[in-house]
Amino acid sequence: GSVPIFPFKKVDDIGNRSEVKEQDACLGKQLTLLEEAEGGFDQFTRSYKGYGVQRMPDNSLVFKEWAPAAEALFLTGDFNGWDNFSHPYSKKDFGKWELHIPPKEDKTPAVAHNSKLKVVVHTSAGERLYRISPWAKYVTRHEKSVIYDWVHWDPPQPYIHKHPRPQKPRSLRIYESHVGIASPEGKVASYSNFTHNVLPRIKDLGYNCIQLMAIMEHAYYASFGYQVTSFFAASSRYGTPEELKELIDVAHSLGIIVLLDVVHSHASKNTEDGLNSFDGSDSCFFHSGPRGEHSLWDSRLFNYSGWEVLRFLLSNLRWWMEEYRFDGFRFDGVTSMLYHHHGIGSGFSGDYTEYFGLHVDEDSLLYLMLANHILHTLYQDCITIAEDVSGMPTLCRPVQEGGLGFDYRLAMAIPDKWIQILKEFKDEDWNMGNIVYTMTNRRYGEKCIAYAESHDQALVGDKTLAFWLMDKDMYTNMSALIPMNSVIDRGIQLHKMIRLLTHGLGGEGYLNFMGEQLQLIQNAAAHGNNESYHYARRQFNLIDLDHLRYRQLYAFDRDMNRTEDKYGWLATPPAYISAKHEGDKVIVFERANVIFIFNFHPTNSYSNYRVAVGPPGKYKIKLDSDEIQYGGHGRLDHNTEFFTEPMEFNNLPNSILVNKLYYLLP
């Protein structure tokens, strides 16, 4: 049932927020409507148990669809010899259609597991269309075909989860992953490969959360899963639904939670194997006319005010939580949802007029509030992350306050800043204050996921940080058996420092895209690459070779995460920055009683460098990017103990002298 929504508590820096109060009232009204019409959101979001195809206890089958513009609906498939007329649906109220098929004489279901089906839609214009059910749980593509087929998935022995969900971690360390490229081989890798070969590495690296992209079925592989065609189907190109369930179950056994990269911001324009024109009309699940089209993405836009659209999308979230036991979602394309202009041609300066007004899409806003409210009410430990580049206020405040209810937002400015610095500035011209500003520019009380790079940098036409730093030298000079040249030396040292600075300063969670901690070779999708999978892979085998420096970067990434796990800085308030010295190129900050010291100067080392400290006592080195095992030069003595002096420095009561603060290269 519903939970009372409390009035918005005024936030000082936003001022009078009548719009937010109105949003809050709309949410309360929507929950009341759900209560009256559907018996509450719990029942409403279980609609996947009524729509599509359902097997009854007596093995009869019930098929149910919503196709308001259709004149007639029929079911065809392997089971009836592809007869287009033998199995008509009956028309019900509100554009719904139902078909009951009794069991066969031997009491088995009339439609066998793994057999193919199609919905035949007759339109008012006299057209006959062949469609996949929007609720299809499994779709496959024959090797030589372009179109996906609806396959009835009802295995005799469905996978049973053995392990409970892990508790929500206090610090979120996310490993963003794509199953298809998670193999050294030039092919589309499988769920089973990920389960057996990649999960142990993720556990060893100290990540406690996996964010799986490209799971919702998408006909075009090179879209990386962002042009969804079947919303309830786990992509068959990696294996079966049961194998994905096993992947998540094994992750849970390792104490790792799994988030789904969910795409509810738009849908593929495909008609024969997508949602588009399901009932022959321009609308159905989408807005008709220009409002229903995304000009930049060439895709369709949902009508979030539609009752059956809400049923479909909210049930979709519930389906992935219940059936596959995902632990939450990273919502893709939230900026596009929030505004009628979809962020196209809009530079967001942070002025509050940009976030409130007629250009805000209130239907989308309400959908996101509803989704977060329902998920967090039903699943106490559910985690939701918003991909929003605009900086919409209250995005990560509870709906009880009038916020949108996300737990975290992606700190999207941070990777952009690192790429900009590496593209545009010499090492000696790096601006410490500007870097620190970008790392810390977030609203207090709205949690951010910090990252130096994600799939956006690695896959979407740009170069990884490693490539910006080292480029072609990565192919020829990564051997640990030869002295490092200056390009590799600088690249390796900066790569570690960029990651640690982002980890410590940039947010309340940390994300890394699969393999980038190793600087593995830049990737591209097979499409647009002469159908070659040469770049669409991850060469994890390079880590296992003692003589290559990838192993050293792996070790640093692992120990950085394990150090955070011990001290928990991500779960604490933002850092106190005591130094961002432009001349020295030094950044010093304190978080979770850990002191972070960075010397970014390309040529200057410092002796007896005074560093401000809050709590008095003895300090020791716990993580040192210059260690030999991390590809460093081993210049610091880890047995040294640093004792504080009651000498006020940079507005903190105590300070210590660091005997050596080495510059980047020896």
XYZ file of C-alpha atoms in Angstrom:
666
model
C 0.000 0.000 0.000
C 0.883 3.650 0.069
C 2.936 5.564 2.596
C 2.036 9.148 3.578
C 4.151 11.752 1.792
C 5.173 14.574 4.067
C 5.249 18.219 2.950
C 8.526 19.517 1.583
C 10.837 21.027 4.186
C 12.144 24.316 2.862
C 15.817 24.244 1.913
C 17.521 27.584 2.531
C 19.676 27.745 -0.591
C 16.735 27.079 -2.863
C 14.284 29.558 -1.394
C 10.565 29.325 -1.991
C 9.973 26.069 -3.801
C 6.283 25.924 -4.675
C 7.063 23.574 -7.562
C 8.579 20.991 -5.242
C 5.603 21.170 -2.883
C 3.365 20.681 -5.909
C 5.415 17.642 -7.019
C 4.964 16.219 -3.564
C 1.207 16.708 -3.678
C 1.083 15.065 -7.135
C 2.938 12.022 -5.799
C 0.498 11.677 -2.904
C -2.409 11.932 -5.352
C -0.889 9.324 -7.663
C -0.397 6.885 -4.788
C -4.016 7.392 -3.748
C -5.176 6.686 -7.313
C -3.117 3.496 -7.377
C -4.696 2.471 -4.084
C -8.216 3.049 -5.400
C -7.807 1.622 -8.905
C -5.300 -1.209 -8.423
C -5.291 -2.035 -4.713
C -1.997 -0.196 -4.160
C 1.390 -0.022 -5.824
C 2.453 -3.451 -4.552
C -0.224 -5.102 -6.676
C 0.238 -2.666 -9.592
C 3.960 -3.335 -9.908
C 3.415 -7.103 -10.046
C 1.619 -6.735 -13.392
C 4.300 -8.886 -15.052
C 2.410 -11.751 -13.371
C -0.678 -10.927 -15.423
C 0.558 -9.620 -18.766
C 2.456 -11.355 -21.540
C 2.075 -15.094 -21.081
C 1.249 -16.842 -17.790
C 1.029 -20.557 -17.062
C -1.810 -21.468 -14.715
C -1.678 -24.314 -12.133
C -3.586 -26.599 -14.542
C -1.022 -25.808 -17.305
C -3.487 -23.698 -19.262
C -1.958 -20.501 -20.646
C -3.268 -16.953 -20.407
C -1.989 -14.293 -22.822
C -2.695 -10.636 -22.088
C -1.712 -7.457 -23.931
C -2.508 -3.758 -23.985
C -3.018 -2.571 -27.561
C -5.582 0.248 -27.494
C -5.432 1.121 -31.216
C -5.662 -2.454 -32.518
C -8.770 -3.760 -34.286
C -7.982 -7.416 -33.549
C -5.208 -9.523 -32.013
C -4.193 -13.096 -32.781
C -1.465 -15.396 -31.480
C 0.621 -17.432 -33.874
C 3.738 -19.574 -33.519
C 5.304 -23.007 -33.586
C 2.430 -24.345 -31.453
C -0.259 -23.781 -34.140
C 1.835 -24.159 -37.282
C 2.016 -20.372 -37.646
C -1.724 -20.098 -38.305
C -2.563 -16.365 -38.246
C -6.256 -16.777 -37.317
C -6.734 -19.892 -35.153
C -6.089 -18.148 -31.813
C -7.856 -14.774 -31.526
C -7.612 -12.619 -28.391
C -10.830 -11.320 -26.790
C -11.186 -7.571 -26.436
C -11.506 -6.283 -22.869
C -11.947 -2.784 -21.375
C -9.296 -0.058 -21.623
C -7.589 -1.433 -24.737
C -6.720 -4.783 -23.192
C -6.813 -8.141 -24.929
C -6.871 -11.692 -23.490
C -6.484 -15.215 -24.825
C -6.901 -18.476 -22.873
C -5.377 -21.687 -24.278
C -6.224 -24.926 -22.437
C -3.559 -27.597 -21.883
C -3.055 -30.418 -24.379
C -4.679 -33.794 -23.844
C -1.640 -35.044 -21.941
C -2.069 -32.043 -19.583
C 1.151 -30.357 -20.791
C 1.067 -26.681 -21.839
C -0.096 -26.027 -25.415
C 2.974 -23.842 -26.013
C 6.229 -25.628 -25.247
C 9.261 -24.084 -23.564
C 11.665 -22.586 -26.125
C 9.107 -22.393 -28.945
C 8.624 -19.230 -31.004
C 5.582 -16.930 -30.895
C 4.270 -13.738 -32.499
C 1.374 -11.417 -31.779
C -0.548 -10.642 -34.966
C -1.991 -7.125 -34.803
C -4.759 -6.015 -37.155
C -5.003 -2.225 -37.434
C -7.914 0.049 -38.295
C -6.104 0.865 -41.560
C -6.337 -2.808 -42.549
C -2.680 -3.650 -41.931
C -1.514 -6.940 -40.478
C 1.545 -6.493 -38.221
C 3.731 -9.113 -36.564
C 4.896 -8.112 -33.098
C 6.794 -9.356 -30.058
C 4.926 -9.042 -26.763
C 6.234 -6.009 -24.817
C 6.319 -8.364 -21.794
C 8.395 -11.060 -23.557
C 10.880 -12.605 -21.118
C 13.258 -13.976 -23.722
C 14.007 -13.074 -27.342
C 16.660 -14.529 -29.607
C 18.065 -13.806 -33.042
C 18.935 -16.432 -35.609
C 22.481 -16.012 -36.879
C 21.454 -14.885 -40.351
C 18.450 -12.823 -39.276
C 18.310 -9.143 -38.397
C 15.035 -9.377 -36.433
C 14.734 -10.885 -32.964
C 12.186 -13.653 -32.254
C 9.949 -13.993 -29.213
C 10.799 -17.289 -27.511
C 8.498 -18.718 -24.838
C 10.708 -19.144 -21.765
C 9.297 -21.584 -19.208
C 12.104 -23.993 -18.283
C 11.174 -27.254 -16.538
C 13.808 -26.560 -13.865
C 14.101 -22.800 -13.301
C 17.153 -21.499 -11.468
C 16.626 -21.212 -7.706
C 18.672 -18.555 -5.909
C 20.702 -20.039 -3.074
C 22.235 -16.940 -1.479
C 20.572 -14.004 0.266
C 21.155 -10.477 -0.946
C 24.133 -8.895 0.823
C 23.402 -5.902 3.028
C 23.752 -2.465 1.487
C 27.471 -1.587 1.803
C 28.413 1.489 3.851
C 30.808 2.525 1.063
C 29.863 1.857 -2.544
C 32.760 0.754 -4.774
C 31.261 0.008 -8.178
C 32.717 -2.080 -10.988
C 30.852 -1.043 -14.138
C 30.755 -4.056 -16.443
C 29.703 -5.179 -19.900
C 29.304 -8.967 -20.074
C 29.893 -9.147 -23.827
C 33.392 -7.628 -23.804
C 34.497 -9.265 -20.523
C 36.850 -11.713 -22.208
C 40.264 -11.589 -23.909
C 38.764 -13.351 -26.930
C 37.424 -11.445 -29.912
C 33.808 -12.544 -29.531
C 30.666 -11.803 -27.512
C 31.431 -13.275 -24.090
C 28.869 -15.103 -21.947
C 27.181 -14.782 -18.556
C 28.981 -17.999 -17.556
C 32.371 -16.569 -18.507
C 31.624 -13.543 -16.329
C 30.490 -15.732 -13.421
C 33.524 -17.989 -13.436
C 36.332 -15.746 -14.698
C 35.444 -12.137 -13.927
C 33.580 -12.259 -10.588
C 36.641 -13.634 -8.708
C 38.745 -10.747 -10.063
C 36.128 -8.174 -9.008
C 36.053 -9.659 -5.511
C 39.868 -9.661 -5.334
C 40.000 -6.033 -6.485
C 37.905 -4.928 -3.514
C 34.777 -3.784 -5.370
C 31.536 -4.534 -3.530
C 29.094 -3.629 -6.293
C 28.757 -4.467 -9.988
C 26.829 -2.244 -12.378
C 25.796 -4.355 -15.365
C 25.207 -2.508 -18.623
C 23.607 -3.815 -21.828
C 21.463 -6.471 -20.092
C 18.016 -5.322 -21.242
C 17.673 -6.756 -24.741
C 18.846 -4.513 -27.562
C 18.902 -5.466 -31.213
C 21.920 -3.274 -32.023
C 25.007 -4.502 -30.141
C 26.984 -1.293 -30.723
C 24.381 0.743 -28.798
C 25.941 -0.784 -25.614
C 22.414 -1.574 -24.470
C 21.055 1.957 -24.694
C 18.566 1.270 -27.520
C 16.336 -1.233 -25.718
C 13.941 -3.365 -27.756
C 12.614 -5.834 -25.135
C 12.418 -4.423 -21.621
C 11.664 -7.660 -19.735
C 14.169 -9.825 -21.624
C 17.744 -10.337 -20.456
C 19.967 -10.237 -23.531
C 20.172 -13.680 -25.112
C 23.466 -12.907 -26.879
C 25.287 -13.725 -23.597
C 23.254 -16.814 -22.658
C 19.989 -17.764 -20.967
C 17.992 -16.026 -18.207
C 18.986 -18.859 -15.863
C 22.681 -18.133 -16.467
C 22.184 -14.454 -15.594
C 20.409 -15.508 -12.399
C 23.373 -17.711 -11.535
C 25.762 -14.792 -12.168
C 23.860 -12.592 -9.698
C 23.527 -15.412 -7.163
C 27.283 -16.129 -7.243
C 28.001 -12.388 -6.896
C 25.778 -12.362 -3.792
C 27.689 -15.339 -2.390
C 30.848 -13.197 -2.676
C 29.207 -10.309 -0.807
C 28.856 -8.251 -4.006
C 25.626 -6.436 -4.840
C 24.516 -6.069 -8.478
C 22.884 -3.011 -10.052
C 21.139 -2.981 -13.420
C 21.807 -0.151 -15.846
C 18.124 0.517 -16.537
C 17.027 2.477 -19.611
C 13.612 4.038 -19.033
C 14.515 7.356 -20.651
C 13.729 6.213 -24.201
C 13.262 3.127 -26.392
C 14.479 1.836 -29.731
C 12.483 2.810 -32.825
C 12.381 -0.830 -33.970
C 8.837 -1.997 -34.675
C 9.033 -5.726 -35.470
C 11.178 -6.532 -32.431
C 10.684 -3.385 -30.330
C 7.925 -1.442 -28.559
C 7.475 1.135 -31.300
C 4.019 1.082 -32.978
C 3.108 -2.095 -31.082
C -0.607 -1.579 -31.752
C -0.040 0.089 -35.128
C -0.414 3.615 -33.761
C 2.153 6.378 -33.368
C 1.527 6.448 -29.631
C 0.655 3.418 -27.422
C 3.611 3.498 -24.963
C 4.970 6.794 -26.303
C 3.935 10.378 -26.879
C 2.634 10.921 -30.395
C 4.136 13.577 -32.637
C 7.410 15.424 -31.974
C 7.147 14.982 -28.190
C 7.506 11.242 -28.702
C 10.803 11.429 -30.585
C 14.319 12.146 -29.356
C 16.010 14.021 -32.185
C 19.575 13.284 -31.067
C 19.160 9.618 -30.128
C 16.714 8.755 -32.938
C 14.514 6.930 -30.454
C 11.001 7.000 -28.954
C 10.029 8.797 -25.715
C 7.639 7.333 -23.151
C 4.381 8.983 -22.145
C 4.952 8.907 -18.367
C 1.434 10.208 -17.688
C -0.139 7.106 -19.250
C -1.573 4.649 -16.722
C -0.561 1.556 -18.700
C 2.878 3.059 -19.387
C 3.354 3.457 -15.627
C 2.201 -0.129 -15.171
C 4.726 -1.316 -17.746
C 7.746 0.650 -16.488
C 7.169 0.257 -12.740
C 6.493 -3.467 -13.183
C 9.680 -3.642 -15.220
C 11.703 -2.366 -12.231
C 9.956 -4.867 -9.969
C 10.604 -7.699 -12.444
C 14.374 -7.198 -12.392
C 14.357 -6.987 -8.564
C 12.145 -10.050 -8.043
C 12.953 -12.412 -10.895
C 16.696 -11.790 -11.173
C 17.306 -10.387 -7.672
C 19.162 -7.276 -8.759
C 19.884 -4.951 -5.829
C 19.046 -1.662 -7.489
C 19.445 0.461 -10.585
C 21.538 3.053 -12.324
C 18.958 5.090 -14.239
C 20.290 6.083 -17.638
C 19.560 9.397 -19.366
C 17.842 11.118 -16.438
C 18.675 14.580 -17.837
C 16.730 13.747 -20.985
C 13.743 12.751 -18.850
C 13.751 15.826 -16.604
C 13.372 18.507 -19.261
C 11.228 18.969 -22.366
C 14.387 20.090 -24.178
C 16.118 16.827 -23.062
C 19.298 18.791 -22.338
C 19.872 19.300 -26.076
C 21.660 22.607 -26.623
C 21.454 23.481 -22.928
C 24.511 24.362 -20.905
C 23.666 24.175 -17.205
C 25.324 26.906 -15.149
C 23.717 25.982 -11.825
C 21.222 28.854 -11.830
C 18.015 27.657 -10.166
C 15.809 29.042 -12.955
C 17.291 26.279 -15.141
C 15.774 23.611 -12.915
C 12.290 24.980 -12.275
C 9.776 26.247 -14.776
C 7.693 25.142 -17.736
C 10.689 23.480 -19.421
C 10.714 20.814 -16.680
C 8.778 17.669 -17.626
C 6.560 17.127 -14.591
C 5.280 13.756 -15.833
C 8.847 12.386 -15.937
C 9.635 13.949 -12.587
C 6.614 12.285 -11.026
C 7.527 8.941 -12.608
C 11.017 9.069 -11.078
C 9.619 10.034 -7.648
C 7.118 7.189 -7.877
C 9.783 4.684 -8.964
C 12.137 5.641 -6.129
C 9.378 5.731 -3.526
C 8.108 2.275 -4.515
C 11.571 0.696 -4.757
C 12.750 2.051 -1.412
C 9.484 1.126 0.310
C 9.482 -2.452 -0.976
C 13.238 -3.048 -0.734
C 14.922 -1.392 2.223
C 18.452 -1.840 0.848
C 17.670 -0.957 -2.775
C 20.163 1.500 -4.306
C 19.276 3.918 -7.098
C 21.760 6.099 -8.980
C 20.856 8.895 -11.392
C 22.837 9.739 -14.502
C 22.103 13.477 -14.633
C 24.441 16.021 -16.146
C 22.253 19.038 -15.315
C 22.684 19.093 -11.530
C 18.938 19.116 -10.736
C 18.577 20.040 -7.008
C 16.927 17.539 -4.605
C 17.530 14.712 -7.100
C 19.116 12.746 -4.235
C 16.855 13.851 -1.396
C 14.052 11.585 -0.095
C 10.602 11.934 -1.621
C 9.329 12.764 1.889
C 11.187 16.057 1.494
C 9.883 16.630 -2.015
C 13.051 15.229 -3.575
C 13.216 12.693 -6.374
C 14.474 9.973 -4.034
C 17.699 8.763 -5.670
C 20.463 7.533 -3.340
C 23.325 8.821 -5.487
C 24.033 10.835 -8.608
C 26.993 10.354 -10.944
C 29.605 13.125 -10.585
C 29.784 13.527 -14.349
C 31.985 16.642 -14.321
C 34.969 14.767 -12.832
C 35.901 12.517 -15.801
C 35.316 15.451 -18.159
C 37.750 17.532 -16.091
C 40.493 14.877 -16.210
C 40.167 14.500 -19.987
C 40.208 18.299 -20.407
C 43.373 18.643 -18.291
C 45.200 15.880 -20.170
C 44.140 17.298 -23.541
C 44.808 20.975 -22.910
C 47.496 21.488 -20.230
C 51.164 20.731 -19.725
C 51.994 19.052 -16.402
C 53.493 22.245 -14.962
C 50.282 24.176 -15.778
C 47.835 21.966 -13.882
C 45.655 24.114 -11.614
C 45.319 22.518 -8.173
C 42.457 24.800 -7.105
C 40.473 24.034 -10.238
C 40.948 20.272 -9.793
C 39.886 20.442 -6.134
C 36.883 22.615 -7.024
C 35.643 20.062 -9.579
C 36.152 17.208 -7.106
C 34.215 18.925 -4.318
C 31.561 20.850 -6.269
C 28.519 18.966 -5.001
C 25.571 19.833 -2.795
C 25.959 18.804 0.817
C 23.561 15.982 1.619
C 23.228 14.750 -1.976
C 25.573 11.813 -2.431
C 27.732 11.491 -5.542
C 29.482 8.604 -7.276
C 32.957 9.793 -8.273
C 34.829 8.291 -11.212
C 37.871 9.152 -13.279
C 36.386 7.434 -16.316
C 33.458 5.177 -17.183
C 32.225 3.401 -20.312
C 31.547 6.874 -21.772
C 35.262 7.609 -21.979
C 36.329 4.121 -23.067
C 33.671 3.165 -25.561
C 31.981 6.207 -27.026
C 34.537 7.598 -29.414
C 36.991 9.006 -26.866
C 40.250 7.621 -25.508
C 40.788 6.154 -22.052
C 42.928 8.086 -19.569
C 45.675 5.561 -20.154
C 45.662 6.339 -23.857
C 45.704 10.080 -23.249
C 48.717 9.550 -20.976
C 50.718 6.918 -22.844
C 49.152 6.269 -26.229
C 51.115 3.889 -28.499
C 53.845 3.284 -25.875
C 51.356 0.975 -24.149
C 51.820 -1.535 -26.967
C 55.608 -1.696 -26.778
C 56.903 -0.437 -23.410
C 54.788 -2.034 -20.670
C 57.344 -4.743 -19.907
C 58.673 -4.729 -16.342
C 61.852 -6.408 -17.631
C 63.073 -3.180 -19.246
C 63.541 0.253 -17.648
C 60.465 2.479 -17.947
C 60.731 5.200 -20.536
C 59.559 8.667 -19.500
C 56.148 8.333 -21.204
C 55.235 5.089 -19.421
C 56.700 6.326 -16.106
C 54.710 9.555 -16.166
C 51.585 7.742 -17.394
C 51.606 5.057 -14.723
C 52.290 7.466 -11.853
C 49.648 10.005 -12.938
C 47.096 7.285 -13.635
C 47.345 6.048 -10.022
C 47.258 9.552 -8.547
C 44.244 10.592 -10.641
C 42.338 7.543 -9.423
C 43.281 7.936 -5.767
C 42.481 11.653 -5.738
C 39.083 10.933 -7.323
C 38.463 8.054 -4.876
C 39.329 10.110 -1.801
C 37.897 13.513 -2.672
C 35.261 13.187 -5.372
C 32.202 11.638 -3.775
C 30.405 9.243 -1.450
C 30.859 6.310 -3.811
C 33.459 5.318 -6.419
C 33.056 3.776 -9.875
C 35.479 2.229 -12.344
C 34.733 0.744 -15.734
C 35.777 -2.850 -16.261
C 39.472 -3.210 -16.987
C 40.345 0.481 -16.897
C 42.250 0.079 -13.632
C 44.634 -1.918 -15.791
C 44.744 0.659 -18.589
C 43.677 -2.174 -20.858
C 43.652 -1.362 -24.519
C 40.979 0.996 -25.803
C 37.724 -0.657 -26.825
C 35.253 -0.225 -29.598
C 32.083 -2.061 -30.460
C 32.063 -4.575 -33.234
C 29.712 -2.482 -35.366
C 31.385 0.352 -37.215
C 34.554 -1.711 -36.935
C 33.967 -4.062 -39.865
C 32.125 -6.373 -37.474
C 35.450 -7.137 -35.770
C 35.492 -7.870 -32.040
C 39.227 -7.210 -31.820
C 38.718 -4.056 -29.744
C 35.445 -5.134 -28.135
C 37.155 -7.246 -25.491
C 39.042 -6.986 -22.195
C 42.500 -8.550 -22.049
C 42.386 -9.768 -18.456
C 45.088 -12.276 -19.380
C 47.627 -9.419 -19.324
C 47.230 -9.127 -15.528
C 48.460 -12.663 -15.041
C 51.789 -12.040 -16.746
C 54.461 -11.157 -14.150
C 56.618 -9.334 -16.653
C 53.951 -6.752 -17.659
C 53.189 -3.571 -15.715
C 49.411 -4.141 -15.944
C 49.846 -6.378 -12.913
C 51.289 -3.439 -10.946
C 48.287 -1.253 -11.768
C 45.939 -4.074 -10.795
C 47.701 -4.295 -7.418
C 47.335 -0.546 -6.814
C 43.632 -0.577 -7.681
C 43.086 -3.549 -5.358
C 44.947 -1.982 -2.441
C 43.282 1.410 -2.941
C 39.872 -0.264 -2.557
C 41.010 -2.402 0.370
C 42.379 0.679 2.142
C 39.018 2.407 1.697
C 37.292 -0.701 2.998
C 39.397 -0.472 6.161
C 39.006 3.276 6.812
C 35.681 3.975 5.066
C 36.265 7.493 3.778
C 33.459 7.207 1.208
C 30.936 6.773 4.021
C 32.045 9.946 5.834
C 31.287 13.637 5.227
C 33.304 15.436 2.518
C 37.020 15.937 3.083
C 38.615 18.924 4.765
C 41.088 20.407 2.288
C 44.022 22.005 4.084
C 46.249 22.716 1.054
C 45.901 23.266 -2.682
C 49.216 24.959 -3.328
C 49.601 26.211 -6.906
C 53.355 26.819 -6.752
C 54.182 23.503 -5.089
C 51.461 21.604 -7.026
C 50.511 19.945 -3.737
C 47.028 18.900 -2.561
C 46.449 17.830 1.054
C 43.133 16.802 2.593
C 41.811 14.786 5.505
C 38.890 12.386 5.476
C 37.958 9.599 7.912
C 41.107 10.410 9.947
C 43.192 9.577 6.876
C 45.549 12.228 5.479
C 45.899 12.285 1.686
C 49.002 14.023 0.298
C 49.599 14.500 -3.431
C 52.586 16.104 -5.120
C 51.678 16.741 -8.771
C 54.798 18.786 -9.491
C 56.643 17.367 -12.529
C 60.128 18.298 -11.255
C 60.095 19.443 -7.583
C 60.500 17.267 -4.501
C 60.140 18.690 -0.966
C 61.902 17.908 2.309
C 60.301 18.387 5.750
C 57.048 19.541 4.196
C 54.568 20.737 6.834
C 51.094 19.251 6.564
C 48.033 20.283 8.601
C 46.389 17.588 10.746
C 43.196 17.545 12.794
C 43.391 14.674 15.337
C 46.732 14.528 17.230
C 48.781 11.332 17.430
C 51.038 9.044 15.441
C 50.605 8.582 11.689
C 51.994 5.875 9.386
C 52.043 5.355 5.625
C 49.186 3.036 4.631
C 49.060 3.472 0.854
C 51.933 4.731 -1.271
C 51.588 5.006 -5.049
C 55.403 5.043 -5.322
C 55.826 1.459 -4.088
C 57.766 -0.864 -6.392
C 54.848 -3.345 -6.510
C 52.670 -0.596 -8.006
C 55.193 0.354 -10.692
C 56.656 3.135 -8.537
C 60.235 3.809 -7.459
C 60.155 2.795 -3.779
C 61.490 6.068 -2.436
C 59.593 6.165 0.896
C 60.466 4.273 4.097
C 57.257 2.720 5.409
C 58.743 2.186 8.868
C 58.799 5.936 9.453
C 56.384 7.170 12.119
C 55.029 10.705 11.913
C 54.133 12.403 15.200
C 51.915 15.462 15.294
C 53.023 18.732 16.826
C 50.499 21.045 18.499
C 51.344 23.672 15.905
C 48.360 25.233 14.164
C 48.697 25.157 10.396
C 46.243 25.907 7.576
C 43.388 26.330 10.085
C 43.897 22.948 11.753
C 45.140 22.596 15.357
C 48.021 20.206 14.636
C 50.592 19.492 11.964
C 53.280 17.010 10.978
C 56.502 17.264 9.014
C 56.693 14.915 6.047
C 60.375 14.214 5.582
C 60.135 13.528 1.855
C 57.457 14.489 -0.648
C 58.775 13.261 -3.954
C 57.783 14.607 -7.322
C 56.285 12.454 -10.012
C 59.375 11.080 -11.713
C 62.780 10.346 -10.155
